[in-house]
Amino acid sequence: MNLYFVFLGKSQCEVDPAECICSTCPAHDNFQLKHELYCLKGSEEEQRGKS
């Protein structure tokens, strides 16, 4: 489980969105997260601000 992106945001590495597993991560439900692709779009907090 990689909470790094959920809390800190985008990755500087190339990431394939097809490999996203955010919605299957236990943290996604435990923290009632609403977004995905944190490594590409930014942290949960950043994405909530954009909504």
XYZ file of N, CA, C and O in Angstrom:
204
model
N 0.855 -1.168 0.000
C 0.000 0.000 0.000
C 0.900 1.230 0.000
O 1.779 1.362 0.812
N 0.643 2.160 -0.927
C 1.488 3.338 -1.033
C 0.675 4.590 -0.778
O 0.064 5.144 -1.677
N 0.657 5.044 0.477
C -0.104 6.233 0.838
C 0.611 7.517 0.452
O 0.067 8.596 0.568
N 1.832 7.389 -0.011
C 2.630 8.551 -0.370
C 1.875 9.477 -1.314
O 1.773 10.677 -1.080
N 1.313 8.945 -2.385
C 0.639 9.770 -3.384
C -0.676 10.340 -2.862
O -1.033 11.462 -3.176
N -1.379 9.563 -2.063
C -2.663 10.007 -1.520
C -2.477 11.298 -0.718
O -3.274 12.224 -0.810
N -1.395 11.350 0.062
C -1.193 12.489 0.938
C -0.276 13.564 0.363
O -0.430 14.732 0.664
N 0.683 13.179 -0.460
C 1.675 14.139 -0.943
C 1.511 14.528 -2.400
O 2.018 15.549 -2.821
N 0.860 13.704 -3.192
C 0.556 14.103 -4.551
C 1.337 13.433 -5.650
O 1.777 12.311 -5.531
N 1.487 14.162 -6.727
C 1.985 13.647 -7.995
C 3.365 13.009 -7.921
O 4.205 13.404 -7.129
N 3.557 12.058 -8.802
C 4.844 11.390 -8.957
C 5.642 12.104 -10.035
O 5.079 12.649 -10.981
N 6.949 12.070 -9.901
C 7.805 12.636 -10.940
C 8.226 11.561 -11.932
O 8.934 11.849 -12.890
N 7.758 10.345 -11.708
C 8.057 9.221 -12.593
C 6.923 9.069 -13.606
O 5.808 9.531 -13.385
N 7.206 8.387 -14.706
C 6.147 8.064 -15.659
C 5.268 6.978 -15.055
O 5.764 5.985 -14.543
N 3.979 7.196 -15.111
C 3.015 6.260 -14.523
C 1.969 5.931 -15.571
O 1.465 6.819 -16.256
N 1.633 4.650 -15.686
C 0.598 4.207 -16.617
C -0.740 4.184 -15.878
O -0.930 3.399 -14.952
N -1.693 5.045 -16.249
C -2.979 5.094 -15.553
C -3.730 3.761 -15.579
O -4.532 3.489 -14.691
N -3.462 2.932 -16.562
C -4.124 1.631 -16.650
C -3.708 0.718 -15.505
O -4.402 -0.246 -15.197
N -2.592 1.025 -14.859
C -2.099 0.208 -13.749
C -2.543 0.746 -12.388
O -2.113 0.265 -11.358
N -3.424 1.740 -12.383
C -3.901 2.342 -11.135
C -4.641 1.307 -10.286
O -5.527 0.608 -10.775
N -4.269 1.227 -9.008
C -4.950 0.320 -8.080
C -5.510 1.085 -6.884
O -5.832 0.505 -5.857
N -5.658 2.391 -7.032
C -6.130 3.217 -5.921
C -7.439 2.700 -5.319
O -7.576 2.611 -4.104
N -8.415 2.394 -6.166
C -9.729 2.003 -5.656
C -9.719 0.660 -4.941
O -10.639 0.365 -4.177
N -8.695 -0.155 -5.145
C -8.622 -1.454 -4.462
C -7.763 -1.389 -3.202
O -7.694 -2.361 -2.458
N -7.135 -0.254 -2.959
C -6.285 -0.082 -1.782
C -7.164 0.046 -0.533
O -8.133 0.808 -0.538
N -6.859 -0.676 0.540
C -7.661 -0.573 1.764
C -7.746 0.859 2.293
O -8.759 1.241 2.871
N -6.735 1.661 2.071
C -6.753 3.051 2.540
C -7.863 3.846 1.854
O -8.425 4.772 2.436
N -8.188 3.484 0.627
C -9.215 4.209 -0.130
C -10.540 4.171 0.618
O -11.218 5.195 0.748
N -10.919 3.013 1.135
C -12.151 2.893 1.917
C -11.962 3.387 3.344
O -12.807 4.108 3.870
N -10.861 3.015 3.967
C -10.615 3.381 5.365
C -10.640 4.889 5.587
O -11.122 5.358 6.616
N -10.113 5.649 4.648
C -10.057 7.098 4.782
C -11.163 7.806 3.993
O -11.161 9.014 3.862
N -12.115 7.015 3.454
C -13.240 7.529 2.679
C -12.775 8.477 1.568
O -13.296 9.578 1.393
N -11.787 8.018 0.815
C -11.244 8.812 -0.275
C -12.212 8.788 -1.455
O -12.915 7.808 -1.673
N -12.247 9.865 -2.210
C -13.210 9.996 -3.300
C -12.554 10.005 -4.674
O -13.219 9.903 -5.675
N -11.239 10.172 -4.740
C -10.550 10.321 -6.012
C -9.603 9.150 -6.272
O -9.486 8.250 -5.443
N -8.958 9.180 -7.424
C -7.978 8.166 -7.815
C -6.868 8.844 -8.602
O -6.912 10.060 -8.812
N -5.924 8.062 -9.050
C -4.808 8.546 -9.862
C -4.033 9.666 -9.162
O -3.669 10.665 -9.758
N -3.812 9.492 -7.869
C -3.100 10.492 -7.074
C -1.708 10.769 -7.628
O -1.243 11.904 -7.594
N -1.080 9.740 -8.147
C 0.272 9.904 -8.681
C 0.283 10.782 -9.933
O 1.297 11.383 -10.261
N -0.849 10.901 -10.620
C -0.936 11.722 -11.828
C -1.665 13.053 -11.609
O -1.294 14.072 -12.177
N -2.714 13.035 -10.800
C -3.575 14.204 -10.662
C -3.356 14.996 -9.390
O -3.897 16.084 -9.241
N -2.621 14.446 -8.437
C -2.383 15.143 -7.179
C -3.043 14.447 -6.008
O -3.821 13.518 -6.176
N -2.723 14.924 -4.826
C -3.214 14.309 -3.591
C -4.734 14.412 -3.487
O -5.379 15.167 -4.219
N -5.301 13.674 -2.558
C -6.742 13.738 -2.316
C -7.144 15.181 -2.005
O -8.130 15.691 -2.539
N -6.375 15.845 -1.179
C -6.681 17.228 -0.814
C -6.660 18.141 -2.036
O -7.555 18.964 -2.220
N -5.655 17.986 -2.888
C -5.558 18.802 -4.099
C -6.754 18.545 -5.024
O -7.342 19.469 -5.563
N -7.124 17.282 -5.169
C -8.225 16.949 -6.068
C -9.563 17.412 -5.508
O -10.441 17.822 -6.258
N -9.739 17.361 -4.196
C -10.985 17.859 -3.606
C -11.120 19.351 -3.843
O -12.209 19.859 -4.060
N -10.005 20.067 -3.814
C -10.031 21.503 -4.072
C -10.412 21.836 -5.489
O -10.917 22.898 -5.795
N -10.161 20.882 -6.393
C -10.456 21.086 -7.812
C -11.910 20.738 -8.137
O -12.408 21.082 -9.185
N -12.557 19.993 -7.248
C -13.935 19.534 -7.515
C -14.935 20.661 -7.407
O -14.803 21.586 -6.695
